[in-house]
Amino acid sequence: MSLVVTGTIGIDSIETPTGKVESVMGGSCSYFAAAASHLCPVRIVGAVGGDWPEAHKEVLESFSNIDQGGLEHRADSRTFAWGGKYMENLSERETLFTELGVLEEEPPPVPDAYADSSFIFLANTHPAVQLNMLEQFPNRRLAVVDTMNLWIDTARDQLLDLFQKVDGVIVNDLEATELTGITNAISAGHAILDMGPGFVVIKKGEHGAVLVHEDGLAVIPAYPAAHEQVVDPTGAGDSFAGGMMGHVASIDQVDLPALQQGLAWGTVMASFTIESFGLEGLQRTNETMITERLEQFRCLARIG
Ligand code: AMP
C-alpha cells in the first residue's frame, strides 16, 4: 500500500488579501506529501537546488511520515520558484512568476527501494517528469495525475499521452474547460474519460468537487470556511489530492466507494492548508484534529 509522489518542491512568494510572504516552502509535491503523510507513509521523488533554504529542510523534516530517500540535492541548480497573488475573492489568482530551475533538467531518479510502490501520484509538474516517473512502476495499483494550465498550454501532447496511461486525473474546473472546451463539469468530466483515464476529479474551489468515474458519479461540498478563515489558498488542490490518495492507500482500496470517501478526507486536509501561509496549517494539525473535523464535516453534509 506504499504511496509515492513526484512534483515540485518549490520556493513560493505569495500575496493574499490578508498578507504577504516571501520564500516560504511550497510546491505541489510538498503540499501533497505533507497532507498524505497524516494518513499513511509517503515517499517523495523530486529535486531541489543549492539555493534550497535550510529552514525548508526543517519544515520537511517536521513531517515524520515523509520518506525523503528520493529527494535529490543539486548544488549547482536552482530550486523551482513560484510567485502568486490572490484577488479579493480568494478564488482567482495571478501567477507573478514561475522559475522552472531543476524542472528544466533531467528528472530525478526513482530509488530502487521505491520500486514496490503501488499508489503513484504525479503531482503538478512537467508532463515529461510525470511520464518518466510513471514508467518506472509497471506493477502499480493506482496512478493519478494532476496538472495545470501552464502544461495544458505548453505540453498538451505529452499530457494527453499521459492521460492514456493513468487511472485517474485531478484538475480544477478551469483546467477541465481548457482541456475539453466544455464548461459544464460533468460533461467535461466525461470528455476527459474519453481521453483515457477511468475517473476524473474536478475541483470547484469553494463549491466542492465532482468525481466522474466510469462506474458512476460522486459529489462533495467544500468545507465551509468563512472568508476570514482563509489566509492562503495555495496548495489546497495538492492537499486535497494528498488527503484523497492517502486515504485510498491507507485502506488499500481503489474503487468508486473508496474514492468517494477519499473526497471527504481530501476536503478536510485542504481545509487545514488554507488556514495559514505555506505548510503551517498541515504542520499544526494532528490525528485528533483531523478526525474531529471529518466528523463535523460528515454531520454538515448529512442528508436524510
Ligand atoms: P495549488 O494551489 O494546489 O495549485 O498549488 C500551488 C503550488 O504549486 C505552489 O506551492 C507552487 O509552488 C506550485 N506550482 C505553481 N506553478 C506550478 C507549475 N507550473 N508546476 C508545478 N507546480 C507549480
mmCIF file of C-alpha atoms and ligand atoms in Angstrom:
data_model
loop_
_atom_site.group_PDB
_atom_site.id
_atom_site.type_symbol
_atom_site.label_atom_id
_atom_site.label_comp_id
_atom_site.label_asym_id
_atom_site.label_seq_id
_atom_site.Cartn_x
_atom_site.Cartn_y
_atom_site.Cartn_z
ATOM 1 C CA MET A 1 0.000 0.000 0.000
ATOM 2 C CA SER A 2 3.012 2.321 -0.337
ATOM 3 C CA LEU A 3 2.360 5.758 -1.795
ATOM 4 C CA VAL A 4 4.874 7.691 -3.884
ATOM 5 C CA VAL A 5 4.642 11.215 -5.301
ATOM 6 C CA THR A 6 6.637 13.304 -7.710
ATOM 7 C CA GLY A 7 6.068 17.016 -8.306
ATOM 8 C CA THR A 8 7.600 20.333 -7.420
ATOM 9 C CA ILE A 9 9.356 21.251 -4.208
ATOM 10 C CA GLY A 10 9.230 24.974 -4.510
ATOM 11 C CA ILE A 11 10.123 28.306 -3.005
ATOM 12 C CA ASP A 12 6.890 30.345 -3.003
ATOM 13 C CA SER A 13 6.213 34.056 -2.624
ATOM 14 C CA ILE A 14 2.536 34.709 -2.009
ATOM 15 C CA GLU A 15 0.306 37.713 -1.650
ATOM 16 C CA THR A 16 -3.268 37.379 -0.376
ATOM 17 C CA PRO A 17 -5.735 39.989 0.954
ATOM 18 C CA THR A 18 -4.526 39.005 4.467
ATOM 19 C CA GLY A 19 -0.783 39.398 3.948
ATOM 20 C CA LYS A 20 2.339 38.675 2.028
ATOM 21 C CA VAL A 21 5.131 36.117 2.486
ATOM 22 C CA GLU A 22 8.453 35.678 0.677
ATOM 23 C CA SER A 23 10.303 32.427 0.031
ATOM 24 C CA VAL A 24 8.155 30.014 2.004
ATOM 25 C CA MET A 25 8.231 26.299 1.369
ATOM 26 C CA GLY A 26 5.733 25.224 -1.277
ATOM 27 C CA GLY A 27 5.401 23.095 -4.366
ATOM 28 C CA SER A 28 2.866 20.525 -5.449
ATOM 29 C CA CYS A 29 4.867 17.572 -4.124
ATOM 30 C CA SER A 30 5.386 19.260 -0.753
ATOM 31 C CA TYR A 31 1.707 20.008 -0.126
ATOM 32 C CA PHE A 32 0.617 16.590 -1.358
ATOM 33 C CA ALA A 33 3.152 14.722 0.763
ATOM 34 C CA ALA A 34 2.507 16.811 3.870
ATOM 35 C CA ALA A 35 -1.251 16.177 3.655
ATOM 36 C CA ALA A 36 -0.998 12.476 2.783
ATOM 37 C CA SER A 37 1.595 11.866 5.499
ATOM 38 C CA HIS A 38 -1.087 12.366 8.139
ATOM 39 C CA LEU A 39 -2.864 9.280 6.736
ATOM 40 C CA CYS A 40 -0.068 6.954 5.600
ATOM 41 C CA PRO A 41 3.694 6.934 4.884
ATOM 42 C CA VAL A 42 4.661 8.839 1.699
ATOM 43 C CA ARG A 43 7.754 8.600 -0.483
ATOM 44 C CA ILE A 44 8.806 11.671 -2.442
ATOM 45 C CA VAL A 45 10.740 11.939 -5.696
ATOM 46 C CA GLY A 46 11.932 15.430 -6.529
ATOM 47 C CA ALA A 47 14.891 17.754 -6.809
ATOM 48 C CA VAL A 48 15.978 20.984 -5.170
ATOM 49 C CA GLY A 49 18.891 23.295 -5.941
ATOM 50 C CA GLY A 50 21.773 24.755 -3.973
ATOM 51 C CA ASP A 51 19.527 27.684 -3.017
ATOM 52 C CA TRP A 52 17.077 25.475 -1.108
ATOM 53 C CA PRO A 53 16.784 27.149 2.308
ATOM 54 C CA GLU A 54 17.849 25.334 5.457
ATOM 55 C CA ALA A 55 14.522 26.382 7.012
ATOM 56 C CA HIS A 56 12.632 24.448 4.316
ATOM 57 C CA LYS A 57 14.637 21.350 5.133
ATOM 58 C CA GLU A 58 13.422 21.665 8.701
ATOM 59 C CA VAL A 59 9.818 22.094 7.543
ATOM 60 C CA LEU A 60 10.045 18.891 5.514
ATOM 61 C CA GLU A 61 11.658 17.047 8.412
ATOM 62 C CA SER A 62 8.799 18.057 10.692
ATOM 63 C CA PHE A 63 6.581 15.614 8.764
ATOM 64 C CA SER A 64 7.833 12.342 10.195
ATOM 65 C CA ASN A 65 5.892 10.127 7.772
ATOM 66 C CA ILE A 66 7.627 11.563 4.673
ATOM 67 C CA ASP A 67 10.439 9.415 3.271
ATOM 68 C CA GLN A 68 12.964 11.767 1.650
ATOM 69 C CA GLY A 69 15.030 8.999 0.028
ATOM 70 C CA GLY A 70 14.033 10.225 -3.442
ATOM 71 C CA LEU A 71 14.860 13.890 -2.864
ATOM 72 C CA GLU A 72 17.892 14.913 -4.881
ATOM 73 C CA HIS A 73 20.004 17.917 -3.818
ATOM 74 C CA ARG A 74 21.693 19.554 -6.827
ATOM 75 C CA ALA A 75 24.241 22.060 -5.592
ATOM 76 C CA ASP A 76 24.678 23.810 -8.956
ATOM 77 C CA SER A 77 20.988 24.105 -9.822
ATOM 78 C CA ARG A 78 18.155 26.396 -8.778
ATOM 79 C CA THR A 79 15.069 25.265 -6.919
ATOM 80 C CA PHE A 80 11.683 25.672 -8.631
ATOM 81 C CA ALA A 81 10.237 29.023 -7.560
ATOM 82 C CA TRP A 82 6.746 30.437 -7.945
ATOM 83 C CA GLY A 83 5.024 33.694 -7.071
ATOM 84 C CA GLY A 84 1.266 34.185 -6.881
ATOM 85 C CA LYS A 85 -1.171 36.915 -5.956
ATOM 86 C CA TYR A 86 -4.784 36.292 -4.926
ATOM 87 C CA MET A 87 -7.695 38.584 -5.699
ATOM 88 C CA GLU A 88 -10.087 39.797 -3.011
ATOM 89 C CA ASN A 89 -12.473 36.860 -3.675
ATOM 90 C CA LEU A 90 -9.603 34.410 -2.914
ATOM 91 C CA SER A 91 -10.636 32.078 -5.712
ATOM 92 C CA GLU A 92 -8.891 33.918 -8.532
ATOM 93 C CA ARG A 93 -5.131 34.211 -8.577
ATOM 94 C CA GLU A 94 -2.477 35.574 -10.845
ATOM 95 C CA THR A 95 0.891 33.871 -11.334
ATOM 96 C CA LEU A 96 3.542 36.568 -10.858
ATOM 97 C CA PHE A 97 6.494 34.408 -11.903
ATOM 98 C CA THR A 98 7.493 30.781 -12.465
ATOM 99 C CA GLU A 99 11.197 29.906 -12.405
ATOM 100 C CA LEU A 100 11.496 26.308 -13.535
ATOM 101 C CA GLY A 101 15.072 25.742 -12.278
ATOM 102 C CA VAL A 102 15.575 21.983 -11.733
ATOM 103 C CA LEU A 103 12.475 21.234 -13.831
ATOM 104 C CA GLU A 104 14.470 22.129 -16.941
ATOM 105 C CA GLU A 105 16.981 19.390 -16.154
ATOM 106 C CA GLU A 106 16.851 15.577 -16.120
ATOM 107 C CA PRO A 107 14.027 14.194 -13.946
ATOM 108 C CA PRO A 108 15.225 12.924 -10.548
ATOM 109 C CA PRO A 109 15.827 9.145 -10.430
ATOM 110 C CA VAL A 110 13.458 6.875 -8.533
ATOM 111 C CA PRO A 111 15.340 4.993 -5.778
ATOM 112 C CA ASP A 112 15.358 1.178 -6.105
ATOM 113 C CA ALA A 113 13.800 0.981 -2.658
ATOM 114 C CA TYR A 114 10.652 2.640 -4.050
ATOM 115 C CA ALA A 115 10.097 0.003 -6.759
ATOM 116 C CA ASP A 116 7.364 -1.744 -4.752
ATOM 117 C CA SER A 117 5.195 1.401 -4.523
ATOM 118 C CA SER A 118 1.662 0.646 -5.649
ATOM 119 C CA PHE A 119 -0.039 4.054 -5.311
ATOM 120 C CA ILE A 120 1.517 6.652 -7.594
ATOM 121 C CA PHE A 121 0.653 10.342 -7.578
ATOM 122 C CA LEU A 122 2.012 12.558 -10.324
ATOM 123 C CA ALA A 123 1.566 15.962 -8.717
ATOM 124 C CA ASN A 124 1.664 19.058 -10.853
ATOM 125 C CA THR A 125 4.966 19.306 -12.716
ATOM 126 C CA HIS A 126 6.198 18.990 -16.291
ATOM 127 C CA PRO A 127 4.393 16.054 -18.004
ATOM 128 C CA ALA A 128 7.767 14.666 -19.150
ATOM 129 C CA VAL A 129 8.801 14.287 -15.493
ATOM 130 C CA GLN A 130 5.434 12.695 -14.703
ATOM 131 C CA LEU A 131 5.737 10.244 -17.608
ATOM 132 C CA ASN A 132 9.276 9.297 -16.631
ATOM 133 C CA MET A 133 8.107 8.507 -13.107
ATOM 134 C CA LEU A 134 5.049 6.552 -14.223
ATOM 135 C CA GLU A 135 7.066 4.256 -16.477
ATOM 136 C CA GLN A 136 9.126 3.106 -13.511
ATOM 137 C CA PHE A 137 6.143 1.485 -11.798
ATOM 138 C CA PRO A 138 4.824 -1.171 -14.207
ATOM 139 C CA ASN A 139 3.065 -3.058 -11.365
ATOM 140 C CA ARG A 140 1.223 -0.094 -9.902
ATOM 141 C CA ARG A 141 -2.286 -0.473 -8.483
ATOM 142 C CA LEU A 142 -3.406 3.134 -8.936
ATOM 143 C CA ALA A 143 -1.776 6.048 -10.768
ATOM 144 C CA VAL A 144 -3.317 9.514 -10.664
ATOM 145 C CA VAL A 145 -2.121 12.709 -12.345
ATOM 146 C CA ASP A 146 -2.666 16.393 -11.568
ATOM 147 C CA THR A 147 -1.776 19.226 -13.943
ATOM 148 C CA MET A 148 -2.346 22.931 -14.595
ATOM 149 C CA ASN A 149 -2.904 25.476 -17.370
ATOM 150 C CA LEU A 150 0.834 26.063 -17.982
ATOM 151 C CA TRP A 151 1.291 22.400 -19.022
ATOM 152 C CA ILE A 152 -2.033 22.225 -20.868
ATOM 153 C CA ASP A 153 -0.789 25.174 -22.953
ATOM 154 C CA THR A 154 2.840 24.165 -23.414
ATOM 155 C CA ALA A 155 2.947 20.334 -23.278
ATOM 156 C CA ARG A 156 -0.549 19.253 -24.323
ATOM 157 C CA ASP A 157 0.540 16.246 -26.431
ATOM 158 C CA GLN A 158 2.687 14.786 -23.636
ATOM 159 C CA LEU A 159 -0.169 15.360 -21.210
ATOM 160 C CA LEU A 160 -2.699 13.569 -23.428
ATOM 161 C CA ASP A 161 -0.244 10.695 -23.827
ATOM 162 C CA LEU A 162 -0.070 10.501 -20.029
ATOM 163 C CA PHE A 163 -3.873 10.516 -19.677
ATOM 164 C CA GLN A 164 -3.978 7.269 -21.668
ATOM 165 C CA LYS A 165 -1.655 5.587 -19.183
ATOM 166 C CA VAL A 166 -3.092 6.646 -15.810
ATOM 167 C CA ASP A 167 -6.152 5.505 -13.852
ATOM 168 C CA GLY A 168 -7.239 8.950 -12.694
ATOM 169 C CA VAL A 169 -6.887 12.671 -13.341
ATOM 170 C CA ILE A 170 -7.382 15.566 -10.904
ATOM 171 C CA VAL A 171 -7.965 19.041 -12.319
ATOM 172 C CA ASN A 172 -9.866 22.174 -11.366
ATOM 173 C CA ASP A 173 -12.910 23.380 -13.279
ATOM 174 C CA LEU A 174 -10.971 25.929 -15.372
ATOM 175 C CA GLU A 175 -8.394 23.330 -16.362
ATOM 176 C CA ALA A 176 -11.171 20.867 -17.269
ATOM 177 C CA THR A 177 -12.665 23.512 -19.565
ATOM 178 C CA GLU A 178 -9.274 24.322 -21.049
ATOM 179 C CA LEU A 179 -8.690 20.636 -21.762
ATOM 180 C CA THR A 180 -12.091 19.959 -23.311
ATOM 181 C CA GLY A 181 -13.635 23.283 -24.370
ATOM 182 C CA ILE A 182 -16.664 22.364 -22.194
ATOM 183 C CA THR A 183 -17.788 24.496 -19.238
ATOM 184 C CA ASN A 184 -20.170 22.034 -17.535
ATOM 185 C CA ALA A 185 -18.093 19.937 -15.103
ATOM 186 C CA ILE A 186 -19.998 16.676 -15.633
ATOM 187 C CA SER A 187 -19.820 16.905 -19.423
ATOM 188 C CA ALA A 188 -16.152 17.975 -19.264
ATOM 189 C CA GLY A 189 -15.527 15.010 -16.943
ATOM 190 C CA HIS A 190 -16.993 12.572 -19.471
ATOM 191 C CA ALA A 191 -14.910 14.151 -22.236
ATOM 192 C CA ILE A 192 -11.781 13.620 -20.093
ATOM 193 C CA LEU A 193 -12.745 9.953 -19.534
ATOM 194 C CA ASP A 194 -12.798 9.650 -23.339
ATOM 195 C CA MET A 195 -9.107 10.694 -23.256
ATOM 196 C CA GLY A 196 -8.217 7.508 -21.341
ATOM 197 C CA PRO A 197 -8.469 7.552 -17.523
ATOM 198 C CA GLY A 198 -11.078 5.596 -15.531
ATOM 199 C CA PHE A 199 -12.005 8.596 -13.404
ATOM 200 C CA VAL A 200 -11.523 12.324 -13.102
ATOM 201 C CA VAL A 201 -11.954 14.573 -10.074
ATOM 202 C CA ILE A 202 -12.914 18.131 -10.972
ATOM 203 C CA LYS A 203 -12.266 20.568 -8.117
ATOM 204 C CA LYS A 204 -14.524 23.599 -7.949
ATOM 205 C CA GLY A 205 -12.868 25.547 -5.107
ATOM 206 C CA GLU A 206 -15.420 26.783 -2.577
ATOM 207 C CA HIS A 207 -18.114 24.819 -4.460
ATOM 208 C CA GLY A 208 -16.587 21.422 -3.701
ATOM 209 C CA ALA A 209 -15.677 18.733 -6.198
ATOM 210 C CA VAL A 210 -17.216 16.141 -8.502
ATOM 211 C CA LEU A 211 -15.911 12.690 -9.251
ATOM 212 C CA VAL A 212 -16.778 11.407 -12.703
ATOM 213 C CA HIS A 213 -15.965 7.694 -12.683
ATOM 214 C CA GLU A 214 -16.539 5.002 -15.277
ATOM 215 C CA ASP A 215 -18.810 3.317 -12.685
ATOM 216 C CA GLY A 216 -20.786 6.432 -11.686
ATOM 217 C CA LEU A 217 -20.696 9.891 -10.154
ATOM 218 C CA ALA A 218 -19.970 11.349 -6.698
ATOM 219 C CA VAL A 219 -20.063 14.895 -5.363
ATOM 220 C CA ILE A 220 -18.678 16.584 -2.248
ATOM 221 C CA PRO A 221 -19.222 20.091 -0.891
ATOM 222 C CA ALA A 222 -16.243 22.183 0.201
ATOM 223 C CA TYR A 223 -15.553 22.522 3.925
ATOM 224 C CA PRO A 224 -17.491 25.677 4.846
ATOM 225 C CA ALA A 225 -14.770 28.208 5.731
ATOM 226 C CA ALA A 226 -15.704 31.839 6.373
ATOM 227 C CA HIS A 227 -13.794 34.451 4.349
ATOM 228 C CA GLU A 228 -11.668 35.486 7.341
ATOM 229 C CA GLN A 229 -10.585 31.872 7.953
ATOM 230 C CA VAL A 230 -8.976 31.642 4.520
ATOM 231 C CA VAL A 231 -5.459 33.025 4.880
ATOM 232 C CA ASP A 232 -3.776 31.434 1.841
ATOM 233 C CA PRO A 233 -5.452 29.034 -0.609
ATOM 234 C CA THR A 234 -2.082 27.967 -2.106
ATOM 235 C CA GLY A 235 -1.682 24.211 -2.102
ATOM 236 C CA ALA A 236 -5.341 23.492 -1.378
ATOM 237 C CA GLY A 237 -5.591 21.384 -4.535
ATOM 238 C CA ASP A 238 -2.443 19.397 -3.767
ATOM 239 C CA SER A 239 -3.509 18.877 -0.155
ATOM 240 C CA PHE A 240 -6.911 17.696 -1.373
ATOM 241 C CA ALA A 241 -5.168 15.162 -3.599
ATOM 242 C CA GLY A 242 -2.899 14.149 -0.698
ATOM 243 C CA GLY A 243 -5.894 13.505 1.554
ATOM 244 C CA MET A 244 -7.708 11.542 -1.138
ATOM 245 C CA MET A 245 -4.737 9.377 -2.169
ATOM 246 C CA GLY A 246 -3.576 8.997 1.440
ATOM 247 C CA HIS A 247 -6.989 7.590 2.315
ATOM 248 C CA VAL A 248 -7.249 5.114 -0.577
ATOM 249 C CA ALA A 249 -3.663 3.958 0.007
ATOM 250 C CA SER A 250 -4.311 3.506 3.733
ATOM 251 C CA ILE A 251 -7.381 1.293 3.133
ATOM 252 C CA ASP A 252 -5.766 -0.320 0.059
ATOM 253 C CA GLN A 253 -8.925 0.042 -1.998
ATOM 254 C CA VAL A 254 -9.312 1.816 -5.345
ATOM 255 C CA ASP A 255 -12.976 1.502 -6.334
ATOM 256 C CA LEU A 256 -15.646 4.215 -6.547
ATOM 257 C CA PRO A 257 -16.764 3.968 -2.857
ATOM 258 C CA ALA A 258 -13.142 4.293 -1.678
ATOM 259 C CA LEU A 259 -12.513 7.282 -3.930
ATOM 260 C CA GLN A 260 -15.779 8.872 -2.793
ATOM 261 C CA GLN A 261 -14.649 8.591 0.853
ATOM 262 C CA GLY A 262 -11.287 9.948 -0.291
ATOM 263 C CA LEU A 263 -13.022 13.127 -1.468
ATOM 264 C CA ALA A 264 -14.027 13.838 2.138
ATOM 265 C CA TRP A 265 -10.510 13.211 3.508
ATOM 266 C CA GLY A 266 -9.129 15.440 0.748
ATOM 267 C CA THR A 267 -11.555 18.226 1.600
ATOM 268 C CA VAL A 268 -10.630 18.067 5.282
ATOM 269 C CA MET A 269 -6.871 18.127 4.604
ATOM 270 C CA ALA A 270 -7.267 21.117 2.265
ATOM 271 C CA SER A 271 -9.263 22.947 4.950
ATOM 272 C CA PHE A 272 -6.170 22.920 7.217
ATOM 273 C CA THR A 273 -3.875 24.152 4.441
ATOM 274 C CA ILE A 274 -5.862 27.301 3.680
ATOM 275 C CA GLU A 275 -5.852 28.470 7.309
ATOM 276 C CA SER A 276 -2.183 29.588 7.144
ATOM 277 C CA PHE A 277 0.547 30.524 4.692
ATOM 278 C CA GLY A 278 2.667 27.700 3.313
ATOM 279 C CA LEU A 279 2.686 24.342 5.059
ATOM 280 C CA GLU A 280 1.994 25.695 8.537
ATOM 281 C CA GLY A 281 -1.630 24.536 8.724
ATOM 282 C CA LEU A 282 -0.589 20.983 7.866
ATOM 283 C CA GLN A 283 2.284 21.147 10.363
ATOM 284 C CA ARG A 284 -0.064 22.203 13.159
ATOM 285 C CA THR A 285 -2.770 19.596 12.627
ATOM 286 C CA ASN A 286 -2.806 16.093 14.112
ATOM 287 C CA GLU A 287 -4.840 12.897 14.062
ATOM 288 C CA THR A 288 -7.350 14.112 16.647
ATOM 289 C CA MET A 289 -7.979 17.409 14.834
ATOM 290 C CA ILE A 290 -8.351 15.605 11.511
ATOM 291 C CA THR A 291 -10.848 13.012 12.762
ATOM 292 C CA GLU A 292 -12.828 15.694 14.630
ATOM 293 C CA ARG A 293 -13.064 17.835 11.530
ATOM 294 C CA LEU A 294 -14.023 14.865 9.385
ATOM 295 C CA GLU A 295 -16.830 14.014 11.822
ATOM 296 C CA GLN A 296 -18.013 17.628 11.832
ATOM 297 C CA PHE A 297 -17.965 17.648 8.024
ATOM 298 C CA ARG A 298 -19.883 14.354 7.940
ATOM 299 C CA CYS A 299 -22.626 15.936 10.113
ATOM 300 C CA LEU A 300 -22.734 19.101 7.979
ATOM 301 C CA ALA A 301 -23.150 17.108 4.763
ATOM 302 C CA ARG A 302 -25.662 14.546 6.108
ATOM 303 C CA ILE A 303 -28.808 14.042 4.060
ATOM 304 C CA GLY A 304 -31.970 12.434 5.460
HETATM 305 P P1 AMP B 1 -2.211 24.755 -5.893
HETATM 306 O O1 AMP B 1 -2.586 25.989 -5.118
HETATM 307 O O2 AMP B 1 -2.796 23.495 -5.338
HETATM 308 O O3 AMP B 1 -2.407 24.930 -7.360
HETATM 309 O O4 AMP B 1 -0.633 24.555 -5.698
HETATM 310 C C1 AMP B 1 0.238 25.615 -5.555
HETATM 311 C C2 AMP B 1 1.651 25.075 -5.519
HETATM 312 O O5 AMP B 1 2.006 24.610 -6.820
HETATM 313 C C3 AMP B 1 2.645 26.161 -5.150
HETATM 314 O O6 AMP B 1 3.256 25.807 -3.939
HETATM 315 C C4 AMP B 1 3.646 26.226 -6.308
HETATM 316 O O7 AMP B 1 4.982 26.163 -5.893
HETATM 317 C C5 AMP B 1 3.306 25.034 -7.174
HETATM 318 N N1 AMP B 1 3.272 25.386 -8.599
HETATM 319 C C6 AMP B 1 2.920 26.562 -9.155
HETATM 320 N N2 AMP B 1 3.027 26.513 -10.508
HETATM 321 C C7 AMP B 1 3.445 25.255 -10.797
HETATM 322 C C8 AMP B 1 3.764 24.548 -12.016
HETATM 323 N N3 AMP B 1 3.662 25.143 -13.210
HETATM 324 N N4 AMP B 1 4.148 23.270 -11.945
HETATM 325 C C9 AMP B 1 4.253 22.671 -10.737
HETATM 326 N N5 AMP B 1 3.998 23.248 -9.551
HETATM 327 C C10 AMP B 1 3.585 24.526 -9.571
#
